XYZ file of N, CA, C and O in Angstrom:
540
model
N 11.594 -5.454 -40.275
C 10.402 -5.357 -41.072
C 10.921 -5.211 -42.604
O 11.793 -4.331 -42.853
N 10.456 -6.052 -43.429
C 10.892 -6.034 -44.793
C 10.181 -4.945 -45.630
O 9.026 -4.560 -45.394
N 10.916 -4.395 -46.515
C 10.302 -3.438 -47.515
C 9.469 -4.190 -48.495
O 9.952 -5.156 -49.123
N 8.156 -3.810 -48.605
C 7.272 -4.522 -49.443
C 7.274 -3.981 -50.870
O 6.674 -4.588 -51.758
N 7.936 -2.853 -51.146
C 7.939 -2.253 -52.437
C 9.196 -2.578 -53.190
O 9.185 -2.775 -54.410
N 10.348 -2.624 -52.485
C 11.642 -2.937 -53.099
C 12.264 -4.083 -52.342
O 12.832 -3.843 -51.326
N 12.217 -5.269 -52.870
C 12.724 -6.429 -52.194
C 14.205 -6.296 -51.914
O 14.983 -5.814 -52.744
N 14.527 -6.714 -50.734
C 15.940 -6.765 -50.381
C 16.596 -5.368 -49.929
O 17.786 -5.278 -49.706
N 15.737 -4.321 -49.869
C 16.309 -3.010 -49.531
C 16.600 -3.026 -48.056
O 15.898 -3.545 -47.162
N 17.786 -2.445 -47.672
C 18.309 -2.321 -46.410
C 19.452 -1.356 -46.435
O 19.980 -1.039 -47.417
N 19.859 -0.980 -45.188
C 20.995 0.021 -45.052
C 22.283 -0.726 -45.584
O 22.541 -1.818 -45.122
N 23.072 -0.122 -46.421
C 24.349 -0.574 -46.841
C 25.373 0.288 -46.276
O 26.337 -0.192 -45.644
N 25.412 1.608 -46.655
C 26.513 2.491 -46.219
C 26.118 3.902 -46.274
O 25.185 4.333 -46.855
N 26.853 4.751 -45.516
C 26.798 6.187 -45.547
C 28.136 6.753 -45.902
O 29.174 6.199 -45.393
N 28.257 7.705 -46.787
C 29.520 8.244 -47.179
C 29.891 9.581 -46.432
O 28.990 10.295 -46.133
N 31.173 9.680 -46.094
C 31.702 10.805 -45.366
C 32.959 11.317 -46.016
O 33.846 10.606 -46.233
N 32.971 12.635 -46.372
C 34.215 13.204 -46.902
C 35.035 13.670 -45.740
O 34.700 14.538 -44.932
N 36.148 12.965 -45.574
C 37.020 13.237 -44.432
C 38.119 14.289 -44.692
O 38.774 14.213 -45.710
N 38.218 15.267 -43.831
C 39.222 16.311 -43.978
C 40.603 15.681 -43.725
O 41.584 16.118 -44.405
N 40.716 14.918 -42.781
C 42.006 14.224 -42.498
C 41.723 12.704 -42.537
O 41.298 12.086 -41.614
N 41.946 12.169 -43.721
C 41.606 10.724 -43.997
C 42.119 9.747 -43.033
O 41.364 9.018 -42.461
N 43.393 9.829 -42.776
C 44.106 8.917 -41.836
C 43.559 9.007 -40.455
O 43.372 8.027 -39.700
N 43.229 10.221 -39.971
C 42.696 10.468 -38.626
C 41.324 9.890 -38.573
O 41.008 9.240 -37.526
N 40.554 10.056 -39.600
C 39.149 9.430 -39.545
C 39.136 7.906 -39.603
O 38.457 7.192 -38.854
N 40.129 7.309 -40.404
C 40.286 5.924 -40.445
C 40.707 5.404 -39.075
O 40.097 4.456 -38.522
N 41.662 6.018 -38.416
C 42.096 5.580 -37.137
C 40.992 5.705 -36.047
O 40.774 4.792 -35.249
N 40.168 6.768 -36.163
C 39.079 6.937 -35.186
C 38.064 5.920 -35.281
O 37.669 5.294 -34.362
N 37.622 5.589 -36.557
C 36.640 4.548 -36.767
C 37.118 3.173 -36.422
O 36.388 2.262 -35.867
N 38.380 2.911 -36.677
C 39.024 1.620 -36.273
C 39.057 1.507 -34.685
O 38.868 0.386 -34.234
N 39.327 2.674 -34.127
C 39.355 2.556 -32.641
C 37.903 2.249 -32.045
O 37.900 1.839 -30.915
N 36.869 2.584 -32.853
C 35.510 2.225 -32.421
C 35.228 0.774 -32.774
O 34.154 0.296 -32.484
N 36.168 0.063 -33.407
C 35.908 -1.381 -33.709
C 35.554 -1.639 -35.126
O 35.310 -2.806 -35.448
N 35.404 -0.661 -36.003
C 35.046 -0.886 -37.408
C 36.205 -1.621 -38.028
O 37.385 -1.336 -37.667
N 35.924 -2.365 -39.029
C 36.920 -3.170 -39.735
C 36.845 -2.827 -41.213
O 35.847 -2.540 -41.824
N 38.185 -2.698 -41.792
C 38.226 -2.398 -43.258
C 37.625 -3.519 -43.959
O 37.803 -4.745 -43.751
N 36.766 -3.077 -45.037
C 36.200 -4.112 -45.925
C 36.869 -4.097 -47.283
O 37.311 -5.113 -47.757
N 36.831 -2.882 -47.834
C 37.451 -2.731 -49.250
C 37.786 -1.291 -49.389
O 37.256 -0.410 -48.835
N 38.865 -1.011 -50.166
C 39.343 0.330 -50.484
C 39.822 0.361 -51.762
O 40.148 -0.602 -52.445
N 39.934 1.677 -52.428
C 40.350 1.833 -53.734
C 40.858 3.325 -53.921
O 40.589 4.115 -53.041
N 41.582 3.506 -54.945
C 42.190 4.863 -55.142
C 43.411 5.127 -54.263
O 43.747 4.367 -53.478
N 44.051 6.221 -54.571
C 45.198 6.676 -53.880
C 45.176 8.114 -53.575
O 44.559 8.894 -54.308
N 45.918 8.461 -52.546
C 46.100 9.897 -52.240
C 44.723 10.616 -52.067
O 43.938 10.228 -51.265
N 44.614 11.669 -52.790
C 43.371 12.562 -52.702
C 42.129 11.846 -53.263
O 40.983 12.307 -53.039
N 42.330 10.701 -53.856
C 41.151 9.933 -54.423
C 40.911 8.672 -53.713
O 40.311 7.775 -54.220
N 41.511 8.492 -52.528
C 41.367 7.222 -51.784
C 39.919 7.153 -51.087
O 39.477 8.103 -50.613
N 39.479 5.942 -51.173
C 38.173 5.677 -50.641
C 38.271 4.354 -49.807
O 38.896 3.379 -50.346
N 37.674 4.280 -48.725
C 37.725 3.111 -47.809
C 36.357 2.864 -47.233
O 35.770 3.682 -46.687
N 35.911 1.542 -47.322
C 34.659 1.127 -46.597
C 35.020 0.364 -45.363
O 35.911 -0.419 -45.407
N 34.310 0.800 -44.274
C 34.575 0.187 -42.976
C 33.237 -0.394 -42.412
O 32.231 0.277 -42.517
N 33.257 -1.693 -42.049
C 32.022 -2.289 -41.533
C 31.762 -1.987 -40.043
O 32.712 -2.026 -39.217
N 30.511 -1.654 -39.713
C 30.126 -1.297 -38.398
C 30.130 -2.558 -37.526
O 30.177 -2.455 -36.330
N 29.908 -3.795 -38.025
C 29.842 -4.994 -37.348
C 28.598 -5.777 -37.667
O 28.470 -6.960 -37.370
N 27.602 -5.083 -38.325
C 26.369 -5.775 -38.674
C 26.235 -5.807 -40.119
O 25.081 -6.100 -40.620
N 27.231 -5.372 -40.922
C 27.080 -5.322 -42.413
C 26.897 -3.926 -42.897
O 27.182 -3.639 -44.025
N 26.450 -3.030 -42.084
C 26.244 -1.654 -42.422
C 27.738 -1.023 -42.483
O 28.590 -1.367 -41.720
N 27.862 0.001 -43.411
C 29.254 0.459 -43.592
C 29.296 1.994 -43.644
O 28.379 2.613 -43.858
N 30.475 2.505 -43.333
C 30.830 3.913 -43.521
C 31.898 3.895 -44.654
O 32.818 3.208 -44.650
N 31.581 4.801 -45.627
C 32.462 4.925 -46.856
C 33.214 6.279 -46.662
O 32.574 7.271 -46.771
N 34.451 6.191 -46.341
C 35.270 7.357 -46.130
C 35.965 7.795 -47.470
O 36.536 6.987 -48.142
N 35.877 9.127 -47.696
C 36.495 9.664 -48.983
C 37.572 10.631 -48.523
O 37.357 11.540 -47.659
N 38.813 10.462 -49.105
C 39.960 11.414 -48.813
C 39.676 12.760 -49.332
O 38.694 12.900 -50.222
N 40.365 13.719 -48.956
C 40.334 15.135 -49.450
C 38.960 15.741 -49.338
O 38.533 16.459 -50.238
N 38.331 15.581 -48.198
C 37.060 16.074 -47.970
C 36.977 17.527 -47.632
O 36.096 18.287 -47.928
N 38.083 18.052 -47.018
C 38.112 19.476 -46.764
C 36.952 19.866 -45.806
O 36.370 18.981 -45.150
N 36.728 21.130 -45.836
C 35.588 21.636 -45.002
C 34.292 21.837 -45.747
O 33.207 22.125 -45.157
N 34.316 21.708 -47.051
C 33.085 21.966 -47.843
C 32.120 20.758 -47.798
O 32.480 19.661 -47.377
N 30.912 21.090 -48.022
C 29.834 20.084 -48.034
C 29.600 19.587 -49.488
O 29.898 20.273 -50.452
N 29.133 18.386 -49.573
C 28.842 17.808 -50.824
C 27.674 18.567 -51.482
O 26.854 19.165 -50.837
N 27.630 18.550 -52.825
C 26.564 19.189 -53.509
C 25.220 18.493 -53.203
O 24.103 18.978 -53.430
N 25.297 17.213 -52.694
C 24.093 16.479 -52.330
C 23.617 16.801 -50.993
O 22.724 16.117 -50.424
N 24.220 17.771 -50.261
C 23.831 18.214 -49.009
C 24.652 17.587 -47.876
O 25.689 17.144 -48.142
N 24.096 17.661 -46.702
C 24.789 17.065 -45.555
C 23.780 16.197 -44.751
O 22.603 16.541 -44.749
N 24.271 15.321 -44.026
C 23.366 14.522 -43.102
C 23.518 15.139 -41.767
O 24.561 15.586 -41.302
N 22.471 14.936 -40.902
C 22.405 15.531 -39.563
C 23.289 14.631 -38.647
O 24.134 15.083 -37.905
N 22.987 13.276 -38.661
C 23.809 12.404 -37.819
C 23.558 11.034 -38.407
O 22.595 10.762 -39.228
N 24.352 10.092 -38.039
C 24.033 8.639 -38.262
C 24.048 7.955 -36.893
O 24.735 8.289 -35.967
N 23.075 7.002 -36.775
C 22.937 6.343 -35.508
C 23.299 4.903 -35.690
O 22.969 4.282 -36.755
N 23.961 4.366 -34.706
C 24.247 2.911 -34.670
C 23.682 2.297 -33.366
O 23.757 2.901 -32.284
N 22.956 1.229 -33.586
C 22.514 0.454 -32.438
C 23.656 -0.212 -31.705
O 24.509 -0.839 -32.329
N 23.599 -0.139 -30.421
C 24.581 -0.768 -29.500
C 23.923 -1.451 -28.330
O 22.737 -1.108 -27.947
N 24.616 -2.309 -27.702
C 24.100 -2.983 -26.464
C 24.373 -2.178 -25.275
O 23.650 -2.269 -24.268
N 25.515 -1.360 -25.233
C 25.844 -0.681 -24.027
C 26.193 0.789 -24.527
O 27.288 0.984 -25.035
N 25.274 1.711 -24.381
C 25.443 3.069 -24.781
C 26.696 3.797 -24.083
O 27.420 4.395 -24.673
N 26.756 3.559 -22.811
C 27.857 4.186 -22.017
C 29.181 3.767 -22.477
O 30.034 4.496 -22.697
N 29.338 2.382 -22.720
C 30.583 1.853 -23.225
C 30.992 2.451 -24.553
O 32.040 2.754 -24.848
N 29.967 2.540 -25.468
C 30.188 3.009 -26.830
C 30.622 4.460 -26.702
O 31.572 4.914 -27.476
N 29.946 5.272 -25.928
C 30.255 6.730 -25.709
C 31.710 6.827 -25.159
O 32.540 7.584 -25.671
N 31.990 6.077 -24.098
C 33.357 6.152 -23.525
C 34.467 5.726 -24.481
O 35.495 6.348 -24.576
N 34.137 4.662 -25.403
C 35.140 4.268 -26.365
C 35.399 5.352 -27.338
O 36.549 5.642 -27.736
N 34.348 5.990 -27.774
C 34.446 7.118 -28.773
C 35.237 8.312 -28.242
O 36.083 8.894 -28.883
N 34.936 8.614 -26.978
C 35.667 9.768 -26.323
C 37.141 9.426 -26.224
O 37.995 10.225 -26.524
N 37.439 8.204 -25.828
C 38.858 7.708 -25.715
C 39.549 7.773 -27.064
O 40.779 7.947 -27.149
N 38.775 7.575 -28.152
C 39.356 7.565 -29.512
C 39.502 9.033 -30.060
O 39.981 9.123 -31.212
N 39.015 9.959 -29.370
C 39.239 11.375 -29.796
C 37.932 12.093 -30.130
O 37.987 13.255 -30.551
N 36.796 11.451 -29.943
C 35.535 12.130 -30.229
C 35.258 13.214 -29.257
O 35.821 13.177 -28.129
N 34.418 14.151 -29.624
C 34.071 15.234 -28.701
C 32.606 14.928 -28.285
O 31.715 14.710 -29.116
N 32.348 15.073 -27.009
C 31.034 14.866 -26.498
C 30.052 15.884 -27.011
O 30.343 17.045 -27.026
N 28.898 15.392 -27.513
C 27.801 16.284 -27.929
C 26.666 16.239 -26.999
O 26.138 17.213 -26.518
N 26.231 15.042 -26.648
C 25.157 14.765 -25.696
C 25.563 13.504 -24.904
O 25.656 12.434 -25.463
N 25.802 13.607 -23.659
C 26.166 12.532 -22.757
C 25.056 11.491 -22.737
O 23.881 11.817 -23.010
N 25.387 10.283 -22.434
C 24.312 9.219 -22.399
C 23.128 9.631 -21.452
O 23.378 10.195 -20.353
N 21.898 9.442 -21.934
C 20.741 9.648 -21.212
C 19.595 8.674 -21.684
O 19.651 8.242 -22.775
N 18.709 8.550 -20.818
C 17.460 7.787 -21.056
C 16.375 8.738 -21.410
O 16.189 9.717 -20.703
N 15.610 8.431 -22.409
C 14.528 9.277 -22.822
C 13.224 8.381 -22.937
O 13.307 7.382 -23.604
N 12.095 8.914 -22.353
C 10.871 8.256 -22.610
C 10.152 9.044 -23.647
O 9.914 10.253 -23.519
N 9.847 8.311 -24.743
C 9.180 8.994 -25.874
C 7.710 8.689 -25.862
O 7.257 7.572 -25.704
N 6.966 9.697 -26.180
C 5.504 9.541 -26.330
C 5.299 9.230 -27.865
O 4.779 9.950 -28.634
N 5.776 8.089 -28.215
C 5.836 7.680 -29.557
C 4.590 6.964 -29.989
O 3.835 6.403 -29.235
N 4.387 6.863 -31.300
C 3.215 6.147 -31.884
C 3.808 4.911 -32.745
O 4.878 5.085 -33.277
N 3.221 3.814 -32.724
C 1.856 3.486 -32.165
C 2.044 3.077 -30.689
O 1.016 2.731 -30.071
N 3.243 3.123 -30.110
C 3.299 2.682 -28.673
C 4.439 3.562 -28.077
O 5.365 3.928 -28.744
N 4.353 3.789 -26.734
C 5.462 4.501 -26.044
C 6.753 3.682 -26.021
O 6.726 2.480 -26.026
N 7.788 4.401 -26.063
C 9.098 3.672 -26.157
C 10.082 4.454 -25.236
O 10.085 5.661 -25.129
N 11.015 3.690 -24.638
C 12.072 4.264 -23.818
C 13.367 3.912 -24.472
O 13.649 2.772 -24.890
N 14.195 4.899 -24.625
C 15.530 4.688 -25.342
C 16.624 5.275 -24.561
O 16.380 6.103 -23.645
N 17.849 4.727 -24.827
C 19.033 5.343 -24.239
C 19.845 5.816 -25.454
O 20.026 5.061 -26.370
N 20.333 7.133 -25.410
C 21.187 7.566 -26.551
C 22.330 8.409 -25.925
O 22.270 8.908 -24.903
N 23.296 8.539 -26.838
C 24.430 9.461 -26.631
C 24.834 9.907 -27.974
O 24.801 9.193 -28.894
N 25.433 11.151 -28.010
C 25.917 11.645 -29.256
C 27.356 12.142 -29.052
O 27.682 12.775 -28.001
N 28.213 11.868 -30.082
C 29.605 12.394 -30.104
C 29.820 13.024 -31.429
O 28.986 12.744 -32.387
N 30.909 13.813 -31.538
C 31.286 14.329 -32.897
C 32.584 13.747 -33.204
O 33.569 13.767 -32.413
N 32.698 13.163 -34.418
C 33.866 12.570 -34.954
C 34.855 13.527 -35.417
O 34.757 14.766 -35.302
N 35.989 13.106 -36.119
C 37.045 13.959 -36.544
C 36.628 15.047 -37.524
O 37.256 16.105 -37.593
N 35.505 14.935 -38.269
C 35.070 15.943 -39.199
C 33.867 16.737 -38.699
O 33.105 17.333 -39.505
N 33.540 16.498 -37.442
C 32.424 17.171 -36.795
C 31.115 16.387 -37.051
O 30.093 16.815 -36.727
N 31.272 15.177 -37.651
C 29.995 14.429 -37.923
C 29.427 13.893 -36.634
O 30.181 13.498 -35.786
N 28.172 13.981 -36.516
C 27.536 13.513 -35.314
C 27.195 12.009 -35.367
O 26.606 11.641 -36.380
N 27.621 11.273 -34.384
C 27.334 9.877 -34.278
C 26.460 9.631 -33.046
O 26.777 10.124 -31.960
N 25.346 8.971 -33.301
C 24.443 8.622 -32.168
C 24.572 7.189 -31.838
O 24.552 6.365 -32.728
N 24.670 6.888 -30.568
C 24.659 5.513 -30.039
C 23.257 5.298 -29.484
O 22.858 6.084 -28.683
N 22.585 4.256 -29.903
C 21.163 4.094 -29.663
C 20.886 2.723 -29.147
O 21.382 1.770 -29.623
N 20.024 2.666 -28.094
C 19.506 1.420 -27.652
C 18.035 1.653 -27.148
O 17.761 2.514 -26.451
N 17.206 0.752 -27.730
C 15.804 0.784 -27.224
C 15.763 -0.048 -25.956
O 16.154 -1.206 -25.863
N 15.378 0.682 -24.826
C 15.250 0.047 -23.482
C 14.046 -0.735 -23.388
O 14.017 -1.870 -22.766
N 12.922 -0.167 -23.732
C 11.606 -0.822 -23.757
C 10.552 -0.126 -24.627
O 10.883 0.903 -25.153
Protein backbone atom coordinates (compact mmCIF):
# COMPACT_ATOMS: atom_id res chain seq x y z
CA UNK A 1 0.00 0.00 0.00
CA UNK A 2 1.59 3.25 -1.12
CA UNK A 3 1.81 6.31 1.09
CA UNK A 4 -0.47 8.93 -0.43
CA UNK A 5 1.01 11.88 1.46
CA UNK A 6 4.76 11.31 1.03
CA UNK A 7 5.62 9.62 -2.25
CA UNK A 8 8.18 6.85 -2.09
CA UNK A 9 8.06 6.49 1.70
CA UNK A 10 8.97 3.05 2.97
CA UNK A 11 11.08 1.31 5.57
CA UNK A 12 14.80 1.91 5.08
CA UNK A 13 16.60 1.04 8.30
CA UNK A 14 16.56 0.88 12.07
CA UNK A 15 19.60 1.90 14.14
CA UNK A 16 20.98 -0.11 17.05
CA UNK A 17 23.75 0.87 19.46
CA UNK A 18 25.73 -2.34 19.93
CA UNK A 19 27.55 -2.94 23.22
CA UNK A 20 29.82 -5.49 21.50
CA UNK A 21 29.99 -4.38 17.87
CA UNK A 22 31.76 -7.46 16.46
CA UNK A 23 29.44 -9.83 18.33
CA UNK A 24 26.39 -8.04 16.90
CA UNK A 25 27.85 -8.05 13.38
CA UNK A 26 28.56 -11.79 13.64
CA UNK A 27 25.05 -12.46 15.01
CA UNK A 28 23.23 -10.62 12.23
CA UNK A 29 25.48 -12.16 9.56
CA UNK A 30 24.63 -15.60 11.02
CA UNK A 31 20.98 -14.72 10.35
CA UNK A 32 21.91 -14.14 6.70
CA UNK A 33 22.13 -10.32 6.65
CA UNK A 34 24.71 -8.91 4.24
CA UNK A 35 27.00 -5.91 4.69
CA UNK A 36 25.93 -2.99 2.51
CA UNK A 37 28.12 -0.10 3.58
CA UNK A 38 30.16 0.92 6.59
CA UNK A 39 32.14 3.91 7.78
CA UNK A 40 34.15 5.16 10.73
CA UNK A 41 36.62 3.25 12.85
CA UNK A 42 36.85 1.90 16.37
CA UNK A 43 34.34 3.51 18.72
CA UNK A 44 32.83 5.45 15.80
CA UNK A 45 32.32 2.53 13.43
CA UNK A 46 28.92 2.16 11.78
CA UNK A 47 27.77 -0.67 9.53
CA UNK A 48 24.56 -1.17 7.55
CA UNK A 49 23.35 -4.73 6.99
CA UNK A 50 20.60 -5.66 4.51
CA UNK A 51 17.78 -7.92 5.75
CA UNK A 52 17.30 -9.33 2.24
CA UNK A 53 14.46 -7.14 0.99
CA UNK A 54 16.24 -3.80 1.06
CA UNK A 55 15.39 -2.99 4.69
CA UNK A 56 18.48 -2.53 6.82
CA UNK A 57 19.86 -2.57 10.36
CA UNK A 58 22.39 0.16 11.08
CA UNK A 59 24.79 -0.95 13.83
CA UNK A 60 26.70 1.63 15.86
CA UNK A 61 29.84 0.69 17.80
CA UNK A 62 30.37 1.75 21.44
CA UNK A 63 26.71 1.41 22.35
CA UNK A 64 27.26 0.36 25.94
CA UNK A 65 24.20 -0.19 28.09
CA UNK A 66 22.74 3.30 27.85
CA UNK A 67 19.74 4.19 25.74
CA UNK A 68 19.72 6.85 23.06
CA UNK A 69 18.32 10.26 23.96
CA UNK A 70 15.77 9.46 21.25
CA UNK A 71 14.33 6.65 23.34
CA UNK A 72 14.29 2.96 22.63
CA UNK A 73 12.30 0.74 20.39
CA UNK A 74 10.27 -2.19 21.68
CA UNK A 75 11.13 -4.64 18.91
CA UNK A 76 11.58 -4.86 15.21
CA UNK A 77 9.76 -7.42 13.13
CA UNK A 78 10.92 -9.11 9.98
CA UNK A 79 8.63 -11.00 7.65
CA UNK A 80 9.78 -14.57 6.98
CA UNK A 81 8.48 -17.58 5.07
CA UNK A 82 9.32 -20.07 7.83
CA UNK A 83 9.03 -18.75 11.40
CA UNK A 84 10.37 -21.93 13.02
CA UNK A 85 13.46 -21.98 10.78
CA UNK A 86 14.15 -18.28 11.44
CA UNK A 87 13.77 -18.84 15.19
CA UNK A 88 16.04 -21.91 15.15
CA UNK A 89 18.65 -20.06 13.10
CA UNK A 90 18.66 -17.15 15.55
CA UNK A 91 18.97 -19.45 18.58
CA UNK A 92 21.89 -21.28 16.90
CA UNK A 93 23.53 -17.88 16.30
CA UNK A 94 23.37 -17.05 20.01
CA UNK A 95 19.98 -15.39 20.43
CA UNK A 96 17.98 -15.98 23.58
CA UNK A 97 14.42 -17.23 23.23
CA UNK A 98 11.82 -14.71 24.29
CA UNK A 99 8.63 -16.26 22.84
CA UNK A 100 8.79 -19.60 21.02
CA UNK A 101 7.00 -19.86 17.67
CA UNK A 102 3.24 -19.80 18.01
CA UNK A 103 0.17 -19.23 15.90
CA UNK A 104 -2.21 -16.48 16.96
CA UNK A 105 -5.70 -15.78 15.72
CA UNK A 106 -6.29 -12.04 15.89
CA UNK A 107 -9.69 -10.42 16.16
CA UNK A 108 -8.29 -7.71 13.93
CA UNK A 109 -10.02 -4.99 11.91
CA UNK A 110 -11.13 -4.71 9.18
CA UNK A 111 -10.80 -8.52 8.92
CA UNK A 112 -9.68 -11.38 11.20
CA UNK A 113 -6.12 -12.49 10.67
CA UNK A 114 -4.05 -15.51 11.68
CA UNK A 115 -0.34 -15.01 12.19
CA UNK A 116 2.66 -17.05 13.28
CA UNK A 117 5.27 -15.23 15.36
CA UNK A 118 8.36 -15.89 17.42
CA UNK A 119 10.55 -13.49 19.40
CA UNK A 120 14.24 -13.71 20.29
CA UNK A 121 16.65 -11.36 22.02
CA UNK A 122 19.82 -10.42 20.17
CA UNK A 123 23.27 -9.61 21.58
CA UNK A 124 22.17 -6.29 23.10
CA UNK A 125 18.85 -7.55 24.40
CA UNK A 126 17.05 -6.18 21.37
CA UNK A 127 13.83 -8.02 20.62
CA UNK A 128 13.49 -9.43 17.12
CA UNK A 129 10.14 -10.72 15.93
CA UNK A 130 9.83 -13.25 13.11
CA UNK A 131 6.41 -12.72 11.51
CA UNK A 132 4.28 -14.54 8.96
CA UNK A 133 0.66 -13.91 8.10
CA UNK A 134 -0.92 -17.34 7.77
CA UNK A 135 -4.37 -16.13 6.63
